[in-house]
Amino acid sequence: MTDPRLAVIVLAAGEGTRMRSRRAKVLHPIAGLPMVAHVLTTARHLEPAYVAVVVRHQRDDVAAAVLEYADTAIVVDQDEVPGTGRAVELAVAALPDDFDGEVVVVSGDVPLLDAVTLGALVEQHRAATASATILSAVLDDATGYGRIVRDAGGAVTAIVEHKDADEQVLAITEVNSGSYVFAASALRELLPRIGTSNAQGEKYLTDVVALLRQASAPVAAVPVAENWRVAGVNDRAQLAEQAARLNAMIVRGHQLNGVSIVDPSTTWIDLTVSIGQDAEILPNTRLAGATTIERDAVIGPDTTLVDCEIGEGAVVKRADATLAVVRAFAEVGPFAYLRPGTELSGGGKIGTFVETKNAKIGRGSKVPHLSYIGDTEVGEGSNIGAGTITANYDGVNKHRTTVGSHVRTGSHNVFVAPVTIGDGAYTGAGTVVRKPVPPGALAVNVAPQRNMERWVAANRPGSAAAEAAAAAIAERALGADSDPAGAE
Ligand code: UD1
Ligand code: CA
């Protein structure tokens, strides 16, 4: 149920210089979703009446992503005044004037902070009727963070930024995680009074704490139980670290749901993937996007599936597939490449060194070896010979190949599209199918073989081939002499 007294402000206006990226920092993905999407999901779980997201750098990209994952969010544009204080000031101003509840402030680059932790923080804040409650962390190395300064009695008196701190403050190991709960009224009253005369020339949100203290308003700081939850992502090393942590949690979740995952450290599963019971995921496998895997399927090793649908009991081994559908008990791989629009029906097979694209392969039909099948429909129970190529592209346009049911095509065929092979038809090895093959016909168009005797001796005299041929011919002549029957 929506909490009418709760608002969440997500800070996402910063530049993210250390990512060294053309992409906005908060749009870098972990577990298949941009960082800011994870933060918005957490915000939604708090069931606030309002979510406001502050943007500035790469504004349009970030705003579009925000609205994609939280269509009711209020997008707030930060002006040229820098700092977290200004960001929150503008966000609070974007809330309804009569909103008088609590404001949770989080950063768009802290993707693993969860709603349980934040919900508990809101409860503590309300129970203590505090004006501000800071989620803090105690770190071995506090470099770069704002320090939580407490008085002799333990009460929080200020947050001092690293760049503004003296020796004594730098020695403090309790830091500001950058997530807080504030009384909206305190922010409304105090943020306009904060200046930019500090080491960074920014309006610091954290300066609110000292002002509250001066006004004798209660401020609390609560250390987080697990520091990694509040770890921000500032560079790509930290991005990979948080991605690995989230992945480990996702893998564990599937394991506890009854999925066998042999090697969690080499198995990467997006948050958006679903996997049925008793499925088995073998090492070096990445399951991405909207992929769904039904029960008892076996995926991997060495497999990447992006936006794929895998049916019950299907086996997908050493494959790379995008936007492909593999139905129940079908088999894929090893070494298969399934491109968008591939649909392998129940009991079918796309085998070794086979590439498919826009290919619908009917029930029990097989493309077992060394083939390219594109823009094709194959009926049921057909077998496509080893080394078959659909020549679907004439250099200008793509054309379709249609193969019926219970067809047997020979090895090393080319189907020159557009072309149709009727139900129950056969083709010989090496056939280049350019014309329709009627149902039940055998199509052959390879020229009869002609052997030009001693062609090598005449045309490649002195070569190794000529020598080998001469020796074999001599040996055959000798054999013929000693064996009057001339058996070979
Ligand atoms: C901030 C805190 C610091 C805390 C640290 C935790 C302040 C003044 N300091 O410092 O006490 O230990 O986070 O990581 O708040 N942002 C905006 N607009 C701005 C500036 C920043 O939206 O003008 C956003 C950033 O995109 C980021 C968040 O605010 O998501 C924090 O900003 P950042 O510059 O990383 O703050 P820190 O210097 O790390
Ligand atoms: Ca930061």
Coordinates of C-alpha atoms and ligand atoms in Angstrom, one line a residue:
M1 CA 0.0 0.0 0.0
T2 CA 1.3 3.4 -0.9
D3 CA 2.7 5.4 2.0
P4 CA 1.3 8.9 1.5
R5 CA 3.9 10.3 3.9
L6 CA 7.0 8.9 2.0
A7 CA 8.9 10.3 -0.9
V8 CA 12.2 9.0 -2.4
I9 CA 14.7 11.2 -4.1
V10 CA 17.2 9.5 -6.4
L11 CA 20.4 11.6 -7.2
A12 CA 21.6 10.9 -10.7
A13 CA 22.8 14.3 -12.0
G14 CA 26.5 13.7 -11.4
E15 CA 29.0 13.3 -14.2
G16 CA 30.6 10.0 -13.3
T17 CA 34.0 11.1 -14.7
R18 CA 35.9 8.1 -13.4
M19 CA 33.8 5.7 -15.5
R20 CA 35.6 7.2 -18.5
S21 CA 32.6 6.5 -20.6
R22 CA 30.4 8.1 -23.2
R23 CA 27.5 6.4 -21.5
A24 CA 26.0 8.0 -18.4
K25 CA 27.2 6.3 -15.3
V26 CA 23.8 5.3 -13.9
L27 CA 23.0 3.7 -17.3
H28 CA 25.8 1.1 -17.0
P29 CA 24.1 -2.2 -16.5
I30 CA 24.5 -4.8 -13.9
A31 CA 22.6 -8.1 -14.1
G32 CA 21.0 -6.8 -17.3
L33 CA 19.5 -3.6 -16.0
P34 CA 21.0 -0.1 -15.8
M35 CA 22.1 0.8 -12.3
V36 CA 19.4 3.4 -11.9
A37 CA 16.8 0.7 -12.6
H38 CA 17.9 -1.3 -9.6
V39 CA 17.6 1.9 -7.5
L40 CA 14.2 2.6 -8.9
T41 CA 13.1 -0.9 -8.1
T42 CA 14.2 -0.5 -4.5
A43 CA 12.4 2.8 -4.3
R44 CA 9.2 1.2 -5.6
H45 CA 9.4 -1.5 -2.9
L46 CA 9.3 1.2 -0.3
E47 CA 5.9 2.2 -1.8
P48 CA 6.4 5.9 -1.6
A49 CA 3.8 8.4 -2.7
Y50 CA 6.5 10.1 -4.9
V51 CA 9.7 9.3 -6.5
A52 CA 11.8 12.2 -7.8
V53 CA 15.0 11.6 -9.9
V54 CA 17.5 14.5 -10.3
V55 CA 19.2 14.5 -13.7
R56 CA 21.7 16.8 -15.5
H57 CA 24.6 15.0 -17.2
Q58 CA 23.4 13.2 -20.3
R59 CA 20.0 14.3 -19.2
D60 CA 17.9 13.0 -22.0
D61 CA 19.4 9.4 -21.9
V62 CA 19.0 9.3 -18.1
A63 CA 15.5 10.7 -18.1
A64 CA 14.4 8.3 -20.7
A65 CA 15.7 5.3 -18.8
V66 CA 14.1 6.6 -15.5
L67 CA 10.7 6.8 -17.2
E68 CA 11.2 3.4 -18.7
Y69 CA 11.6 1.8 -15.3
A70 CA 9.4 4.1 -13.3
D71 CA 6.8 5.8 -15.5
T72 CA 5.4 7.9 -12.6
A73 CA 8.7 9.3 -11.5
I74 CA 9.1 13.0 -11.4
V75 CA 12.2 14.0 -13.4
V76 CA 13.9 17.0 -11.9
D77 CA 16.5 19.0 -13.8
Q78 CA 19.4 20.3 -11.7
D79 CA 20.6 23.7 -12.7
E80 CA 24.2 25.0 -12.8
V81 CA 24.5 25.2 -9.0
P82 CA 26.6 22.1 -8.2
G83 CA 26.2 19.7 -5.3
T84 CA 24.0 17.1 -3.6
G85 CA 22.4 19.9 -1.6
R86 CA 21.2 21.7 -4.6
A87 CA 20.0 18.4 -6.2
V88 CA 17.8 17.6 -3.2
E89 CA 16.6 21.2 -2.9
L90 CA 15.3 21.1 -6.4
A91 CA 13.8 17.7 -5.9
V92 CA 11.9 18.7 -2.8
A93 CA 10.6 21.8 -4.6
A94 CA 9.2 19.4 -7.2
L95 CA 7.1 17.5 -4.6
P96 CA 3.7 18.9 -3.9
D97 CA 3.8 21.9 -1.6
D98 CA 1.8 20.2 1.1
F99 CA 3.9 17.1 1.3
D100 CA 5.1 17.0 4.8
G101 CA 6.3 13.5 5.3
E102 CA 9.7 11.8 5.2
V103 CA 12.1 12.0 2.3
V104 CA 14.5 9.1 1.6
V105 CA 17.6 10.3 -0.4
V106 CA 19.6 7.7 -2.3
S107 CA 22.2 7.8 -5.1
G108 CA 21.6 6.4 -8.6
D109 CA 25.0 4.7 -8.5
V110 CA 24.4 2.5 -5.4
P111 CA 22.7 -0.4 -7.1
L112 CA 22.7 -3.0 -4.3
L113 CA 21.0 -1.0 -1.6
D114 CA 17.9 -2.9 -0.8
A115 CA 14.4 -1.9 0.4
V116 CA 14.7 -3.9 3.6
T117 CA 17.7 -1.8 4.8
L118 CA 16.0 1.4 3.7
G119 CA 12.6 0.4 5.1
A120 CA 14.2 -0.3 8.5
L121 CA 16.0 3.1 8.3
V122 CA 12.6 4.9 7.7
E123 CA 11.1 3.0 10.7
Q124 CA 14.0 4.0 13.0
H125 CA 13.8 7.6 11.8
R126 CA 10.0 7.7 12.5
A127 CA 10.3 5.8 15.9
A128 CA 13.0 8.3 17.1
T129 CA 11.0 11.3 15.5
A130 CA 14.4 12.4 14.1
S131 CA 14.9 15.2 11.7
A132 CA 17.5 13.3 9.8
T133 CA 18.7 9.6 10.0
I134 CA 21.9 8.8 8.1
L135 CA 22.8 5.3 6.9
S136 CA 26.4 5.2 7.9
A137 CA 29.2 2.6 7.4
V138 CA 32.3 1.8 9.4
L139 CA 35.2 1.3 7.0
D140 CA 38.8 0.3 7.3
D141 CA 39.7 2.8 4.6
A142 CA 37.4 5.8 4.7
T143 CA 39.2 7.8 2.0
G144 CA 37.0 10.0 0.0
Y145 CA 33.9 9.7 2.2
G146 CA 32.2 12.3 4.4
R147 CA 32.9 11.5 8.0
I148 CA 30.2 11.2 10.7
V149 CA 31.3 13.5 13.5
R150 CA 29.8 12.7 16.9
D151 CA 30.1 14.5 20.3
A152 CA 31.3 13.0 23.5
G153 CA 27.8 11.6 24.2
G154 CA 27.7 10.0 20.8
A155 CA 25.2 12.4 19.2
V156 CA 25.8 13.2 15.6
T157 CA 27.0 16.8 15.2
A158 CA 28.0 17.1 11.6
I159 CA 29.1 15.4 8.4
V160 CA 32.5 16.7 7.2
E161 CA 33.6 15.9 3.6
H162 CA 37.0 14.3 3.2
K163 CA 38.3 17.3 1.3
D164 CA 37.3 19.6 4.1
A165 CA 38.5 17.5 7.0
D166 CA 41.4 18.0 9.4
E167 CA 43.6 15.3 10.8
Q168 CA 41.3 14.6 13.7
V169 CA 38.2 14.2 11.5
L170 CA 40.1 12.1 8.9
A171 CA 40.8 9.6 11.6
I172 CA 37.1 8.9 11.9
T173 CA 36.1 5.5 10.4
E174 CA 32.3 6.0 10.4
V175 CA 31.3 7.5 7.1
N176 CA 28.2 8.8 5.4
S177 CA 27.0 6.1 2.9
G178 CA 25.1 8.8 1.0
S179 CA 21.6 7.4 1.9
Y180 CA 19.4 9.1 4.4
V181 CA 15.9 9.8 5.7
F182 CA 15.0 13.5 6.3
A183 CA 11.9 15.3 7.5
A184 CA 10.7 17.1 4.4
S185 CA 10.2 20.2 6.5
A186 CA 13.8 20.2 7.6
L187 CA 15.0 20.1 4.0
R188 CA 12.6 22.8 2.9
E189 CA 13.8 25.1 5.6
L190 CA 17.5 24.4 5.6
L191 CA 18.7 23.7 2.1
P192 CA 18.1 27.3 0.8
R193 CA 20.4 28.5 3.6
I194 CA 23.4 26.3 2.6
G195 CA 26.2 27.9 0.7
T196 CA 29.1 26.7 -1.5
S197 CA 32.1 27.9 0.5
N198 CA 33.9 24.6 0.8
A199 CA 36.8 22.8 -0.8
Q200 CA 34.6 21.7 -3.8
G201 CA 32.6 24.9 -4.2
E202 CA 29.4 22.8 -4.0
K203 CA 26.2 23.0 -2.1
Y204 CA 26.5 20.0 0.2
L205 CA 23.4 18.1 1.3
T206 CA 25.5 17.0 4.3
D207 CA 25.7 20.5 5.7
V208 CA 22.0 20.1 6.7
V209 CA 23.3 17.9 9.6
A210 CA 25.2 20.7 11.3
L211 CA 22.3 23.1 10.9
L212 CA 19.9 20.6 12.4
R213 CA 22.3 20.2 15.3
Q214 CA 22.4 24.0 15.8
A215 CA 18.6 24.0 15.9
S216 CA 18.8 21.1 18.5
A217 CA 16.9 18.9 16.1
P218 CA 17.6 15.2 16.6
V219 CA 19.9 13.5 14.0
A220 CA 20.8 9.8 14.1
A221 CA 23.3 7.8 12.2
V222 CA 22.8 4.0 11.9
P223 CA 25.7 1.8 10.6
V224 CA 24.6 -0.5 7.8
A225 CA 25.0 -4.3 8.6
E226 CA 26.8 -5.1 5.4
N227 CA 29.1 -2.5 3.9
W228 CA 28.8 -3.8 0.3
R229 CA 25.2 -2.9 0.2
V230 CA 26.0 0.8 0.3
A231 CA 29.1 0.7 -2.0
G232 CA 28.8 3.2 -4.8
V233 CA 30.0 2.6 -8.3
N234 CA 32.5 5.2 -9.4
D235 CA 34.7 3.3 -11.9
R236 CA 34.5 0.1 -13.9
A237 CA 36.3 -2.0 -11.3
Q238 CA 33.6 -1.2 -8.8
L239 CA 31.0 -1.8 -11.4
A240 CA 32.4 -5.4 -11.9
E241 CA 32.6 -5.9 -8.2
Q242 CA 29.0 -5.0 -7.6
A243 CA 27.9 -7.0 -10.6
A244 CA 29.6 -10.1 -9.3
R245 CA 28.0 -9.6 -5.9
L246 CA 24.5 -9.3 -7.4
N247 CA 25.2 -12.2 -9.7
A248 CA 26.1 -14.4 -6.7
M249 CA 22.8 -13.5 -5.1
I250 CA 20.8 -14.2 -8.2
V251 CA 22.6 -17.6 -8.7
R252 CA 21.9 -18.5 -5.1
G253 CA 18.3 -17.6 -5.4
H254 CA 17.9 -20.0 -8.4
Q255 CA 19.8 -22.7 -6.5
L256 CA 17.4 -22.4 -3.6
N257 CA 14.5 -22.6 -6.0
G258 CA 15.7 -26.0 -7.3
V259 CA 18.0 -25.2 -10.2
S260 CA 21.3 -27.0 -10.4
I261 CA 24.1 -24.5 -11.0
V262 CA 27.4 -26.3 -11.2
D263 CA 29.8 -23.3 -11.2
P264 CA 28.3 -20.1 -9.7
S265 CA 31.5 -18.1 -10.4
T266 CA 31.3 -18.6 -14.2
T267 CA 27.5 -18.5 -14.5
W268 CA 26.0 -15.1 -15.2
I269 CA 22.3 -14.7 -14.9
D270 CA 20.4 -11.4 -15.4
L271 CA 17.8 -10.4 -12.9
T272 CA 15.2 -10.7 -15.6
V273 CA 15.7 -14.4 -16.4
S274 CA 13.4 -17.2 -15.1
I275 CA 14.5 -20.8 -14.7
G276 CA 12.3 -23.8 -14.0
Q277 CA 12.8 -26.5 -11.4
D278 CA 15.4 -29.2 -11.9
A279 CA 17.0 -27.3 -14.8
E280 CA 20.7 -27.7 -14.9
I281 CA 23.1 -24.8 -15.8
L282 CA 26.6 -25.9 -16.6
P283 CA 29.8 -23.8 -16.4
N284 CA 30.6 -20.7 -18.4
T285 CA 27.0 -19.9 -19.2
R286 CA 25.4 -16.4 -19.5
L287 CA 21.6 -16.1 -19.4
A288 CA 20.5 -12.7 -20.4
G289 CA 17.5 -10.4 -21.0
A290 CA 14.1 -11.9 -21.1
T291 CA 15.3 -15.5 -21.3
T292 CA 13.0 -18.1 -19.8
I293 CA 14.1 -21.7 -19.2
E294 CA 11.5 -24.4 -18.5
R295 CA 12.0 -27.3 -16.1
D296 CA 14.5 -30.1 -16.7
A297 CA 16.3 -28.2 -19.4
V298 CA 20.1 -28.5 -19.5
I299 CA 22.0 -25.4 -20.6
G300 CA 25.7 -25.2 -21.2
P301 CA 28.6 -25.5 -20.8
D302 CA 29.9 -22.4 -22.7
T303 CA 26.5 -21.0 -23.7
T304 CA 25.1 -17.6 -24.1
L305 CA 21.3 -17.1 -24.3
V306 CA 19.9 -13.6 -24.8
D307 CA 16.1 -13.1 -24.9
C308 CA 15.6 -16.9 -25.5
E309 CA 12.7 -19.2 -24.7
I310 CA 13.9 -22.8 -23.8
G311 CA 11.3 -25.5 -23.4
E312 CA 11.1 -28.3 -20.9
G313 CA 13.9 -30.9 -21.0
A314 CA 15.6 -29.2 -24.0
V315 CA 19.4 -29.5 -24.1
V316 CA 21.5 -26.5 -25.3
K317 CA 25.2 -27.2 -25.3
R318 CA 28.0 -24.8 -26.3
A319 CA 25.6 -22.4 -28.1
D320 CA 25.2 -18.7 -28.7
A321 CA 21.5 -17.7 -29.2
T322 CA 19.6 -14.5 -29.4
L323 CA 15.8 -14.2 -29.6
A324 CA 15.5 -17.9 -30.4
V325 CA 12.8 -20.3 -29.2
V326 CA 13.8 -23.9 -28.5
R327 CA 10.8 -26.1 -27.6
A328 CA 10.5 -29.0 -25.3
F329 CA 13.1 -31.8 -25.6
A330 CA 14.8 -30.2 -28.6
E331 CA 18.6 -30.3 -28.8
V332 CA 21.0 -27.6 -29.8
G333 CA 24.7 -27.7 -30.3
P334 CA 27.5 -28.3 -29.5
F335 CA 28.8 -25.2 -31.4
A336 CA 25.5 -23.8 -32.7
Y337 CA 24.7 -20.1 -33.5
L338 CA 21.0 -19.3 -33.3
R339 CA 20.1 -15.8 -34.5
P340 CA 16.9 -14.0 -34.1
G341 CA 13.7 -15.6 -35.4
T342 CA 15.0 -19.2 -34.9
E343 CA 12.2 -21.5 -33.7
L344 CA 13.1 -25.1 -33.1
S345 CA 10.1 -27.3 -32.5
G346 CA 9.7 -30.1 -30.0
G347 CA 12.2 -32.9 -30.4
G348 CA 14.0 -31.1 -33.2
K349 CA 17.8 -30.6 -33.5
I350 CA 20.1 -27.8 -34.5
G351 CA 23.4 -29.6 -34.3
T352 CA 27.2 -29.0 -34.6
F353 CA 28.5 -25.9 -36.4
V354 CA 25.0 -24.9 -37.5
E355 CA 23.9 -21.3 -37.9
T356 CA 20.2 -20.4 -38.1
K357 CA 18.3 -17.2 -38.6
N358 CA 14.6 -16.6 -39.1
A359 CA 14.2 -20.4 -39.4
K360 CA 11.2 -22.3 -38.2
I361 CA 12.1 -25.9 -37.9
G362 CA 9.2 -28.3 -37.3
R363 CA 8.6 -31.1 -34.9
G364 CA 11.3 -33.6 -34.8
S365 CA 13.1 -32.1 -37.8
K366 CA 16.9 -32.0 -37.7
V367 CA 19.7 -29.9 -39.0
P368 CA 22.5 -31.9 -37.5
H369 CA 25.8 -30.7 -39.1
L370 CA 27.7 -27.8 -40.6
S371 CA 24.9 -25.8 -42.1
Y372 CA 23.4 -22.3 -42.6
I373 CA 19.7 -22.2 -42.5
G374 CA 18.2 -18.7 -42.9
D375 CA 14.7 -17.4 -43.9
T376 CA 13.5 -20.9 -43.9
E377 CA 10.6 -23.0 -42.9
V378 CA 11.0 -26.8 -42.4
G379 CA 8.0 -29.1 -41.8
E380 CA 7.9 -32.0 -39.4
G381 CA 10.2 -35.1 -39.3
S382 CA 12.6 -33.8 -42.0
N383 CA 16.4 -34.2 -42.0
I384 CA 18.6 -31.6 -43.6
G385 CA 21.8 -33.2 -44.8
A386 CA 25.3 -32.2 -43.5
G387 CA 26.8 -29.1 -45.0
T388 CA 23.6 -27.6 -46.4
I389 CA 23.4 -23.9 -47.2
T390 CA 20.3 -21.9 -47.8
A391 CA 21.4 -19.2 -50.4
N392 CA 18.9 -16.7 -49.1
Y393 CA 20.5 -13.5 -50.4
D394 CA 20.8 -12.6 -54.0
G395 CA 22.9 -9.6 -53.2
V396 CA 19.9 -7.3 -53.1
N397 CA 17.0 -9.1 -51.5
K398 CA 16.4 -12.0 -49.1
H399 CA 14.3 -14.9 -50.2
R400 CA 12.6 -17.8 -48.4
T401 CA 13.2 -21.5 -48.5
T402 CA 10.4 -23.9 -47.7
V403 CA 11.0 -27.5 -46.9
G404 CA 8.1 -29.8 -46.4
S405 CA 7.6 -32.6 -43.9
H406 CA 9.5 -36.0 -43.9
V407 CA 12.0 -34.6 -46.4
R408 CA 15.5 -36.1 -46.7
T409 CA 18.1 -33.8 -48.3
G410 CA 21.5 -35.0 -49.2
S411 CA 24.8 -33.8 -47.9
H412 CA 26.3 -30.6 -49.2
N413 CA 23.2 -29.1 -50.8
V414 CA 22.6 -25.5 -51.7
F415 CA 18.9 -24.3 -51.6
V416 CA 18.9 -21.3 -53.8
A417 CA 15.9 -19.3 -52.5
P418 CA 13.1 -18.7 -53.3
V419 CA 12.7 -22.4 -53.5
T420 CA 10.3 -25.1 -52.2
I421 CA 11.0 -28.8 -51.5
G422 CA 7.8 -30.8 -51.3
D423 CA 6.7 -33.2 -48.6
G424 CA 8.5 -36.5 -48.6
A425 CA 11.0 -35.4 -51.3
Y426 CA 14.7 -36.4 -51.4
T427 CA 17.7 -34.6 -52.8
G428 CA 21.0 -36.2 -53.8
A429 CA 24.4 -35.3 -52.3
G430 CA 25.8 -32.1 -53.7
T431 CA 22.5 -30.9 -55.2
V432 CA 22.1 -27.2 -56.0
V433 CA 18.3 -26.9 -55.7
R434 CA 17.2 -24.0 -57.9
K435 CA 13.8 -25.2 -58.9
P436 CA 10.9 -26.5 -56.8
V437 CA 11.2 -30.2 -55.9
P438 CA 7.7 -31.8 -56.1
P439 CA 6.5 -34.0 -53.2
G440 CA 8.0 -37.4 -53.2
A441 CA 10.6 -36.6 -56.0
L442 CA 14.3 -37.2 -55.9
A443 CA 16.2 -34.1 -57.1
V444 CA 19.7 -34.6 -58.5
N445 CA 21.6 -32.2 -60.6
V446 CA 25.2 -33.0 -60.1
A447 CA 26.9 -33.8 -63.5
P448 CA 27.8 -37.4 -64.0
Q449 CA 31.4 -38.0 -63.0
R450 CA 34.0 -38.1 -65.8
N451 CA 37.6 -39.4 -65.1
M452 CA 40.3 -38.1 -67.5
E453 CA 42.9 -40.8 -67.2
R454 CA 46.6 -39.6 -66.7
W455 CA 45.5 -35.9 -66.6
V456 CA 48.0 -35.2 -63.8
A457 CA 51.0 -36.7 -65.7
A458 CA 50.1 -34.6 -68.7
N459 CA 49.3 -31.4 -66.9
R460 CA 51.4 -31.4 -63.7
P461 CA 54.6 -33.3 -64.8
G462 CA 57.2 -33.7 -62.1
S463 CA 54.8 -32.7 -59.2
A464 CA 54.4 -34.8 -56.1
A465 CA 51.0 -35.7 -57.2
A466 CA 52.3 -36.9 -60.6
E467 CA 54.9 -39.0 -58.8
A468 CA 52.4 -40.5 -56.4
A469 CA 50.0 -41.3 -59.2
A470 CA 52.8 -42.9 -61.3
A471 CA 53.8 -45.1 -58.3
A472 CA 50.2 -46.2 -57.7
I473 CA 49.7 -46.9 -61.4
A474 CA 52.9 -49.0 -61.6
E475 CA 51.9 -50.9 -58.5
R476 CA 48.5 -51.6 -60.0
A477 CA 50.1 -52.9 -63.2
L478 CA 52.4 -55.2 -61.2
G479 CA 49.4 -56.5 -59.2
A480 CA 47.5 -57.2 -62.4
D481 CA 50.5 -59.2 -63.7
S482 CA 50.9 -61.5 -60.7
D483 CA 47.2 -61.9 -60.4
P484 CA 45.8 -63.3 -63.6
A485 CA 42.2 -62.9 -62.3
G486 CA 42.9 -59.1 -62.1
A487 CA 41.0 -58.7 -58.8
E488 CA 41.3 -55.3 -57.3
Ligands
UD1_1 C1 28.7 12.1 -1.2 C2 28.5 12.7 0.2 C3 29.5 12.1 1.2 C4 29.3 10.6 1.2 C5 29.4 10.0 -0.3 C6 29.0 8.6 -0.3 C7 27.9 15.0 -0.1 C8 28.3 16.4 -0.1 N1 28.8 14.1 0.2 O1 30.0 12.5 -1.6 O2 29.4 12.5 2.5 O3 30.3 9.9 2.0 O4 28.5 10.7 -1.1 O5 29.2 8.1 -1.6 O6 26.7 14.8 -0.4 N2 24.8 14.3 -7.5 C9 23.8 15.1 -8.1 N3 24.1 16.4 -8.3 C10 25.2 17.0 -7.9 C11 26.2 16.2 -7.3 C12 26.0 14.9 -7.1 O7 22.8 14.6 -8.4 O8 25.4 18.2 -8.1 C13 24.6 12.9 -7.3 C14 25.6 12.0 -8.0 O9 25.2 11.7 -9.3 C15 25.7 10.8 -7.1 C16 25.4 11.4 -5.7 O10 24.7 12.6 -6.0 O11 24.7 9.9 -7.5 C17 26.6 11.6 -4.8 O12 27.4 12.5 -5.5 P1 29.0 12.3 -5.5 O13 29.6 13.4 -6.2 O14 29.4 11.0 -5.8 O15 29.2 12.7 -3.9 P2 30.5 12.3 -3.1 O16 31.5 13.4 -3.3 O17 30.9 10.9 -3.3
CA2 CA 30.2 9.0 -4.9

